[in-house]
């Protein structure tokens, strides 16, 4: 770029000098032409005296005119080179900035895509963990239901045994002396201890059922069932 401007300065200086010389020759040509016309009116010999000088002026004028044209032509080429260099530099600068912007956008897009993939993977892991947790809860609930059903079955079995004992054995009853059933009363005394044991065990089973019902879903149903069982025992 610096060399181009140096050439421009040199060509501009020479073109200015050649233009000044051309203008000077133009003035001389005009002056000698007028002088030749004046001398031609006096005599032809006088006109011949100024002819060589007039021809030299015409020659120099043509030479300087050509040099000025060449100088301006060269200046035009140099200025075209400067303009082309300026355009090339501007285009390269714009392309470099565009490339930097594109690289930055690609980098941000890559980070965004990676973040989206990470979030998707995390959601998938969370969903799988939730499914496994639900499965474990279902298994635990099923086991609890089985345990509760087993306890309910044992409780019902012992209730039936207790009912049969109450139907076949008088509880705490006494018979008049000499009654033939007095011997039966003495023979049923051992069942009193068995009845007491069954009653205590019945109370323990009901307490266990109430505790399990309070911790498991459906506790309202189990509690109401236990309450109805107690009411039935009281009525019995």
PDB file of C-alpha atoms in Angstrom:
ATOM      1  CA  UNK A   1       0.000   0.000   0.000  1.00  0.00           C
ATOM      2  CA  UNK A   2       2.822   2.432   0.849  1.00  0.00           C
ATOM      3  CA  UNK A   3       4.607   1.746  -2.462  1.00  0.00           C
ATOM      4  CA  UNK A   4       1.429   2.427  -4.382  1.00  0.00           C
ATOM      5  CA  UNK A   5       0.985   5.812  -2.747  1.00  0.00           C
ATOM      6  CA  UNK A   6       4.611   6.632  -3.453  1.00  0.00           C
ATOM      7  CA  UNK A   7       4.032   5.886  -7.135  1.00  0.00           C
ATOM      8  CA  UNK A   8       0.917   8.038  -7.071  1.00  0.00           C
ATOM      9  CA  UNK A   9       2.869  10.935  -5.578  1.00  0.00           C
ATOM     10  CA  UNK A  10       5.660  10.573  -8.170  1.00  0.00           C
ATOM     11  CA  UNK A  11       3.302  10.334 -11.137  1.00  0.00           C
ATOM     12  CA  UNK A  12       1.198  13.210  -9.864  1.00  0.00           C
ATOM     13  CA  UNK A  13       4.296  15.429  -9.548  1.00  0.00           C
ATOM     14  CA  UNK A  14       5.497  14.590 -13.056  1.00  0.00           C
ATOM     15  CA  UNK A  15       2.036  15.063 -14.513  1.00  0.00           C
ATOM     16  CA  UNK A  16       1.851  18.479 -12.866  1.00  0.00           C
ATOM     17  CA  UNK A  17       5.205  19.515 -14.331  1.00  0.00           C
ATOM     18  CA  UNK A  18       4.335  18.237 -17.800  1.00  0.00           C
ATOM     19  CA  UNK A  19       1.006  20.039 -17.633  1.00  0.00           C
ATOM     20  CA  UNK A  20       2.750  23.299 -16.712  1.00  0.00           C
ATOM     21  CA  UNK A  21       5.235  22.836 -19.581  1.00  0.00           C
ATOM     22  CA  UNK A  22       2.405  22.100 -21.982  1.00  0.00           C
ATOM     23  CA  UNK A  23       0.587  25.255 -20.876  1.00  0.00           C
ATOM     24  CA  UNK A  24       3.774  27.278 -21.397  1.00  0.00           C
ATOM     25  CA  UNK A  25       4.244  25.853 -24.875  1.00  0.00           C
ATOM     26  CA  UNK A  26       0.600  26.632 -25.578  1.00  0.00           C
ATOM     27  CA  UNK A  27       1.181  30.280 -24.691  1.00  0.00           C
ATOM     28  CA  UNK A  28       4.318  30.413 -26.855  1.00  0.00           C
ATOM     29  CA  UNK A  29       2.481  28.832 -29.758  1.00  0.00           C
ATOM     30  CA  UNK A  30      -0.262  31.405 -29.514  1.00  0.00           C
ATOM     31  CA  UNK A  31       2.231  34.264 -29.355  1.00  0.00           C
ATOM     32  CA  UNK A  32       4.377  33.111 -32.268  1.00  0.00           C
ATOM     33  CA  UNK A  33       1.318  32.314 -34.349  1.00  0.00           C
ATOM     34  CA  UNK A  34       0.107  35.882 -33.951  1.00  0.00           C
ATOM     35  CA  UNK A  35       3.603  37.177 -34.700  1.00  0.00           C
ATOM     36  CA  UNK A  36       3.838  35.036 -37.833  1.00  0.00           C
ATOM     37  CA  UNK A  37       0.491  36.337 -39.034  1.00  0.00           C
ATOM     38  CA  UNK A  38       1.615  39.919 -38.499  1.00  0.00           C
ATOM     39  CA  UNK A  39       4.965  39.388 -40.288  1.00  0.00           C
ATOM     40  CA  UNK A  40       3.203  37.678 -43.186  1.00  0.00           C
ATOM     41  CA  UNK A  41       1.452  40.960 -43.865  1.00  0.00           C
ATOM     42  CA  UNK A  42       4.802  42.754 -44.079  1.00  0.00           C
ATOM     43  CA  UNK A  43       6.836  40.290 -46.111  1.00  0.00           C
ATOM     44  CA  UNK A  44       7.219  36.591 -46.686  1.00  0.00           C
ATOM     45  CA  UNK A  45      10.884  36.680 -45.674  1.00  0.00           C
ATOM     46  CA  UNK A  46       9.978  37.942 -42.235  1.00  0.00           C
ATOM     47  CA  UNK A  47       7.527  35.105 -41.861  1.00  0.00           C
ATOM     48  CA  UNK A  48      10.240  32.584 -42.706  1.00  0.00           C
ATOM     49  CA  UNK A  49      12.414  34.036 -39.922  1.00  0.00           C
ATOM     50  CA  UNK A  50      10.034  32.940 -37.153  1.00  0.00           C
ATOM     51  CA  UNK A  51       9.001  29.651 -38.756  1.00  0.00           C
ATOM     52  CA  UNK A  52      11.746  27.444 -37.156  1.00  0.00           C
ATOM     53  CA  UNK A  53      10.900  28.733 -33.662  1.00  0.00           C
ATOM     54  CA  UNK A  54       7.208  28.201 -34.322  1.00  0.00           C
ATOM     55  CA  UNK A  55       7.811  24.610 -35.437  1.00  0.00           C
ATOM     56  CA  UNK A  56       9.879  23.880 -32.308  1.00  0.00           C
ATOM     57  CA  UNK A  57       7.136  25.250 -30.104  1.00  0.00           C
ATOM     58  CA  UNK A  58       4.571  23.064 -31.864  1.00  0.00           C
ATOM     59  CA  UNK A  59       6.793  19.989 -31.395  1.00  0.00           C
ATOM     60  CA  UNK A  60       7.404  20.633 -27.682  1.00  0.00           C
ATOM     61  CA  UNK A  61       3.715  21.287 -27.158  1.00  0.00           C
ATOM     62  CA  UNK A  62       2.815  17.919 -28.707  1.00  0.00           C
ATOM     63  CA  UNK A  63       5.493  16.162 -26.635  1.00  0.00           C
ATOM     64  CA  UNK A  64       4.286  17.609 -23.336  1.00  0.00           C
ATOM     65  CA  UNK A  65       0.718  16.895 -24.272  1.00  0.00           C
ATOM     66  CA  UNK A  66       1.551  13.209 -24.822  1.00  0.00           C
ATOM     67  CA  UNK A  67       3.491  13.006 -21.561  1.00  0.00           C
ATOM     68  CA  UNK A  68       0.585  14.486 -19.618  1.00  0.00           C
ATOM     69  CA  UNK A  69      -1.769  11.909 -21.132  1.00  0.00           C
ATOM     70  CA  UNK A  70       0.621   9.073 -20.256  1.00  0.00           C
ATOM     71  CA  UNK A  71       1.062  10.360 -16.698  1.00  0.00           C
ATOM     72  CA  UNK A  72      -2.673  10.515 -16.088  1.00  0.00           C
ATOM     73  CA  UNK A  73      -3.109   7.051 -17.584  1.00  0.00           C
ATOM     74  CA  UNK A  74      -0.495   5.646 -15.198  1.00  0.00           C
ATOM     75  CA  UNK A  75      -2.153   7.441 -12.303  1.00  0.00           C
ATOM     76  CA  UNK A  76      -5.436   5.827 -13.234  1.00  0.00           C
ATOM     77  CA  UNK A  77      -3.858   2.338 -13.164  1.00  0.00           C
ATOM     78  CA  UNK A  78      -2.215   2.979  -9.798  1.00  0.00           C
ATOM     79  CA  UNK A  79      -5.460   4.220  -8.316  1.00  0.00           C
ATOM     80  CA  UNK A  80      -7.192   1.086  -9.625  1.00  0.00           C
ATOM     81  CA  UNK A  81      -4.568  -1.013  -7.833  1.00  0.00           C
ATOM     82  CA  UNK A  82      -5.148   0.947  -4.628  1.00  0.00           C
ATOM     83  CA  UNK A  83      -8.896   0.498  -4.911  1.00  0.00           C
ATOM     84  CA  UNK A  84      -8.514  -3.224  -5.622  1.00  0.00           C
ATOM     85  CA  UNK A  85      -6.204  -3.606  -2.635  1.00  0.00           C
ATOM     86  CA  UNK A  86      -8.667  -1.728  -0.449  1.00  0.00           C
ATOM     87  CA  UNK A  87     -11.556  -3.900  -1.622  1.00  0.00           C
ATOM     88  CA  UNK A  88      -9.531  -7.081  -1.092  1.00  0.00           C
ATOM     89  CA  UNK A  89      -8.538  -6.018   2.426  1.00  0.00           C
ATOM     90  CA  UNK A  90     -12.111  -5.080   3.281  1.00  0.00           C
ATOM     91  CA  UNK A  91     -13.466  -8.370   1.966  1.00  0.00           C
ATOM     92  CA  UNK A  92     -10.839 -10.357   3.868  1.00  0.00           C
ATOM     93  CA  UNK A  93     -11.605  -8.449   7.055  1.00  0.00           C
ATOM     94  CA  UNK A  94     -15.334  -9.064   6.659  1.00  0.00           C
ATOM     95  CA  UNK A  95     -14.758 -12.749   5.915  1.00  0.00           C
ATOM     96  CA  UNK A  96     -12.518 -13.078   8.978  1.00  0.00           C
ATOM     97  CA  UNK A  97     -15.166 -11.480  11.191  1.00  0.00           C
ATOM     98  CA  UNK A  98     -17.882 -13.662   9.688  1.00  0.00           C
ATOM     99  CA  UNK A  99     -15.769 -16.765  10.247  1.00  0.00           C
ATOM    100  CA  UNK A 100     -15.167 -15.769  13.867  1.00  0.00           C
ATOM    101  CA  UNK A 101     -18.898 -15.224  14.354  1.00  0.00           C
ATOM    102  CA  UNK A 102     -19.724 -18.579  12.749  1.00  0.00           C
ATOM    103  CA  UNK A 103     -17.180 -20.361  14.945  1.00  0.00           C
ATOM    104  CA  UNK A 104     -18.661 -18.705  18.024  1.00  0.00           C
ATOM    105  CA  UNK A 105     -22.187 -19.687  16.975  1.00  0.00           C
ATOM    106  CA  UNK A 106     -21.087 -23.284  16.327  1.00  0.00           C
ATOM    107  CA  UNK A 107     -19.436 -23.389  19.748  1.00  0.00           C
ATOM    108  CA  UNK A 108     -22.540 -22.064  21.488  1.00  0.00           C
ATOM    109  CA  UNK A 109     -24.765 -24.435  19.495  1.00  0.00           C
ATOM    110  CA  UNK A 110     -22.559 -27.400  20.426  1.00  0.00           C
ATOM    111  CA  UNK A 111     -22.725 -26.445  24.104  1.00  0.00           C
ATOM    112  CA  UNK A 112     -26.525 -26.084  23.878  1.00  0.00           C
ATOM    113  CA  UNK A 113     -26.924 -29.479  22.169  1.00  0.00           C
ATOM    114  CA  UNK A 114     -24.698 -31.107  24.782  1.00  0.00           C
ATOM    115  CA  UNK A 115     -26.765 -29.510  27.541  1.00  0.00           C
ATOM    116  CA  UNK A 116     -29.998 -30.774  25.955  1.00  0.00           C
ATOM    117  CA  UNK A 117     -28.605 -34.313  25.631  1.00  0.00           C
ATOM    118  CA  UNK A 118     -27.433 -34.239  29.258  1.00  0.00           C
ATOM    119  CA  UNK A 119     -30.858 -33.082  30.435  1.00  0.00           C
ATOM    120  CA  UNK A 120     -32.553 -35.812  28.364  1.00  0.00           C
ATOM    121  CA  UNK A 121     -30.256 -38.472  29.799  1.00  0.00           C
ATOM    122  CA  UNK A 122     -30.909 -37.211  33.344  1.00  0.00           C
ATOM    123  CA  UNK A 123     -34.676 -37.324  32.765  1.00  0.00           C
ATOM    124  CA  UNK A 124     -34.395 -40.885  31.429  1.00  0.00           C
ATOM    125  CA  UNK A 125     -32.416 -41.982  34.486  1.00  0.00           C
ATOM    126  CA  UNK A 126     -34.934 -40.265  36.771  1.00  0.00           C
ATOM    127  CA  UNK A 127     -37.844 -41.980  35.004  1.00  0.00           C
ATOM    128  CA  UNK A 128     -36.138 -45.393  35.302  1.00  0.00           C
ATOM    129  CA  UNK A 129     -35.420 -44.764  38.985  1.00  0.00           C
ATOM    130  CA  UNK A 130     -39.046 -43.744  39.567  1.00  0.00           C
ATOM    131  CA  UNK A 131     -40.284 -46.914  37.836  1.00  0.00           C
ATOM    132  CA  UNK A 132     -37.967 -49.069  39.969  1.00  0.00           C
ATOM    133  CA  UNK A 133     -39.153 -47.253  43.099  1.00  0.00           C
ATOM    134  CA  UNK A 134     -42.791 -47.812  42.167  1.00  0.00           C
ATOM    135  CA  UNK A 135     -42.066 -51.509  41.549  1.00  0.00           C
ATOM    136  CA  UNK A 136     -40.370 -51.804  44.950  1.00  0.00           C
ATOM    137  CA  UNK A 137     -43.327 -50.042  46.604  1.00  0.00           C
ATOM    138  CA  UNK A 138     -45.745 -52.430  44.863  1.00  0.00           C
ATOM    139  CA  UNK A 139     -43.749 -55.437  46.088  1.00  0.00           C
ATOM    140  CA  UNK A 140     -43.658 -54.058  49.635  1.00  0.00           C
ATOM    141  CA  UNK A 141     -47.407 -53.378  49.548  1.00  0.00           C
ATOM    142  CA  UNK A 142     -48.072 -56.883  48.214  1.00  0.00           C
ATOM    143  CA  UNK A 143     -45.961 -58.430  50.986  1.00  0.00           C
ATOM    144  CA  UNK A 144     -47.775 -56.316  53.570  1.00  0.00           C
ATOM    145  CA  UNK A 145     -51.138 -57.419  52.183  1.00  0.00           C
ATOM    146  CA  UNK A 146     -50.006 -61.055  52.377  1.00  0.00           C
ATOM    147  CA  UNK A 147     -48.882 -60.587  55.984  1.00  0.00           C
ATOM    148  CA  UNK A 148     -52.133 -58.859  56.870  1.00  0.00           C
ATOM    149  CA  UNK A 149     -54.163 -61.618  55.172  1.00  0.00           C
ATOM    150  CA  UNK A 150     -52.213 -64.258  57.110  1.00  0.00           C
ATOM    151  CA  UNK A 151     -52.808 -62.419  60.375  1.00  0.00           C
ATOM    152  CA  UNK A 152     -56.496 -62.037  59.550  1.00  0.00           C
ATOM    153  CA  UNK A 153     -56.719 -65.765  58.802  1.00  0.00           C
ATOM    154  CA  UNK A 154     -55.101 -66.692  62.121  1.00  0.00           C
ATOM    155  CA  UNK A 155     -57.389 -64.297  63.934  1.00  0.00           C
ATOM    156  CA  UNK A 156     -60.508 -65.762  62.258  1.00  0.00           C
ATOM    157  CA  UNK A 157     -59.373 -69.323  63.043  1.00  0.00           C
ATOM    158  CA  UNK A 158     -58.911 -68.539  66.703  1.00  0.00           C
ATOM    159  CA  UNK A 159     -62.262 -66.762  66.803  1.00  0.00           C
ATOM    160  CA  UNK A 160     -63.924 -69.955  65.503  1.00  0.00           C
ATOM    161  CA  UNK A 161     -62.132 -72.034  68.147  1.00  0.00           C
ATOM    162  CA  UNK A 162     -63.251 -69.612  70.831  1.00  0.00           C
ATOM    163  CA  UNK A 163     -66.868 -69.699  69.605  1.00  0.00           C
ATOM    164  CA  UNK A 164     -66.896 -73.512  69.625  1.00  0.00           C
ATOM    165  CA  UNK A 165     -65.550 -73.555  73.165  1.00  0.00           C
ATOM    166  CA  UNK A 166     -68.220 -71.091  74.309  1.00  0.00           C
ATOM    167  CA  UNK A 167     -70.973 -73.178  72.710  1.00  0.00           C
ATOM    168  CA  UNK A 168     -69.909 -76.493  74.318  1.00  0.00           C
ATOM    169  CA  UNK A 169     -68.688 -75.319  77.764  1.00  0.00           C
ATOM    170  CA  UNK A 170     -70.579 -73.318  80.426  1.00  0.00           C
ATOM    171  CA  UNK A 171     -68.369 -70.442  81.559  1.00  0.00           C
ATOM    172  CA  UNK A 172     -68.172 -70.012  85.332  1.00  0.00           C
ATOM    173  CA  UNK A 173     -71.517 -71.770  85.820  1.00  0.00           C
ATOM    174  CA  UNK A 174     -72.326 -73.844  88.958  1.00  0.00           C
ATOM    175  CA  UNK A 175     -74.790 -76.639  89.451  1.00  0.00           C
ATOM    176  CA  UNK A 176     -76.721 -77.638  92.616  1.00  0.00           C
ATOM    177  CA  UNK A 177     -75.143 -80.282  94.815  1.00  0.00           C
ATOM    178  CA  UNK A 178     -76.055 -83.715  93.722  1.00  0.00           C
ATOM    179  CA  UNK A 179     -76.645 -82.554  90.183  1.00  0.00           C
ATOM    180  CA  UNK A 180     -75.129 -84.968  87.780  1.00  0.00           C
ATOM    181  CA  UNK A 181     -73.611 -82.075  85.851  1.00  0.00           C
ATOM    182  CA  UNK A 182     -71.468 -80.978  88.838  1.00  0.00           C
ATOM    183  CA  UNK A 183     -68.866 -83.482  87.752  1.00  0.00           C
ATOM    184  CA  UNK A 184     -69.005 -81.994  84.302  1.00  0.00           C
ATOM    185  CA  UNK A 185     -68.329 -78.550  85.815  1.00  0.00           C
ATOM    186  CA  UNK A 186     -65.229 -79.831  87.539  1.00  0.00           C
ATOM    187  CA  UNK A 187     -64.171 -81.536  84.337  1.00  0.00           C
ATOM    188  CA  UNK A 188     -64.475 -78.246  82.433  1.00  0.00           C
ATOM    189  CA  UNK A 189     -62.429 -76.207  84.910  1.00  0.00           C
ATOM    190  CA  UNK A 190     -59.166 -76.795  82.933  1.00  0.00           C
ATOM    191  CA  UNK A 191     -60.819 -75.074  79.964  1.00  0.00           C
ATOM    192  CA  UNK A 192     -61.060 -71.848  81.945  1.00  0.00           C
ATOM    193  CA  UNK A 193     -57.285 -71.376  81.683  1.00  0.00           C
ATOM    194  CA  UNK A 194     -57.399 -72.167  77.987  1.00  0.00           C
ATOM    195  CA  UNK A 195     -60.139 -69.587  77.477  1.00  0.00           C
ATOM    196  CA  UNK A 196     -58.107 -66.960  79.331  1.00  0.00           C
ATOM    197  CA  UNK A 197     -55.087 -67.663  77.127  1.00  0.00           C
ATOM    198  CA  UNK A 198     -57.195 -67.443  73.979  1.00  0.00           C
ATOM    199  CA  UNK A 199     -58.676 -64.134  75.125  1.00  0.00           C
ATOM    200  CA  UNK A 200     -55.236 -62.626  75.796  1.00  0.00           C
ATOM    201  CA  UNK A 201     -53.898 -63.873  72.495  1.00  0.00           C
ATOM    202  CA  UNK A 202     -56.972 -62.452  70.760  1.00  0.00           C
ATOM    203  CA  UNK A 203     -56.239 -59.011  72.251  1.00  0.00           C
ATOM    204  CA  UNK A 204     -52.594 -59.195  71.115  1.00  0.00           C
ATOM    205  CA  UNK A 205     -53.631 -60.113  67.574  1.00  0.00           C
ATOM    206  CA  UNK A 206     -56.052 -57.193  67.405  1.00  0.00           C
ATOM    207  CA  UNK A 207     -53.310 -54.828  68.607  1.00  0.00           C
ATOM    208  CA  UNK A 208     -50.919 -56.113  65.899  1.00  0.00           C
ATOM    209  CA  UNK A 209     -53.597 -55.675  63.232  1.00  0.00           C
ATOM    210  CA  UNK A 210     -54.276 -52.105  64.348  1.00  0.00           C
ATOM    211  CA  UNK A 211     -50.544 -51.256  64.209  1.00  0.00           C
ATOM    212  CA  UNK A 212     -50.173 -52.727  60.708  1.00  0.00           C
ATOM    213  CA  UNK A 213     -53.319 -50.982  59.505  1.00  0.00           C
ATOM    214  CA  UNK A 214     -52.017 -47.593  60.655  1.00  0.00           C
ATOM    215  CA  UNK A 215     -48.840 -47.962  58.549  1.00  0.00           C
ATOM    216  CA  UNK A 216     -50.318 -49.375  55.337  1.00  0.00           C
ATOM    217  CA  UNK A 217     -52.698 -48.017  52.643  1.00  0.00           C
ATOM    218  CA  UNK A 218     -56.275 -49.061  53.227  1.00  0.00           C
ATOM    219  CA  UNK A 219     -55.885 -48.596  56.994  1.00  0.00           C
ATOM    220  CA  UNK A 220     -59.456 -47.289  57.308  1.00  0.00           C
ATOM    221  CA  UNK A 221     -60.816 -50.594  56.065  1.00  0.00           C
ATOM    222  CA  UNK A 222     -58.565 -52.654  58.406  1.00  0.00           C
ATOM    223  CA  UNK A 223     -59.381 -50.441  61.391  1.00  0.00           C
ATOM    224  CA  UNK A 224     -63.104 -50.719  60.761  1.00  0.00           C
ATOM    225  CA  UNK A 225     -62.757 -54.479  60.381  1.00  0.00           C
ATOM    226  CA  UNK A 226     -60.907 -54.718  63.684  1.00  0.00           C
ATOM    227  CA  UNK A 227     -63.539 -52.530  65.354  1.00  0.00           C
ATOM    228  CA  UNK A 228     -66.352 -54.719  64.026  1.00  0.00           C
ATOM    229  CA  UNK A 229     -64.487 -57.773  65.286  1.00  0.00           C
ATOM    230  CA  UNK A 230     -64.289 -56.261  68.769  1.00  0.00           C
ATOM    231  CA  UNK A 231     -67.990 -55.432  68.700  1.00  0.00           C
ATOM    232  CA  UNK A 232     -68.747 -58.992  67.624  1.00  0.00           C
ATOM    233  CA  UNK A 233     -66.587 -60.325  70.494  1.00  0.00           C
ATOM    234  CA  UNK A 234     -68.419 -58.115  72.948  1.00  0.00           C
ATOM    235  CA  UNK A 235     -71.786 -59.308  71.688  1.00  0.00           C
ATOM    236  CA  UNK A 236     -70.618 -62.931  71.950  1.00  0.00           C
TER     237      UNK A 236
END
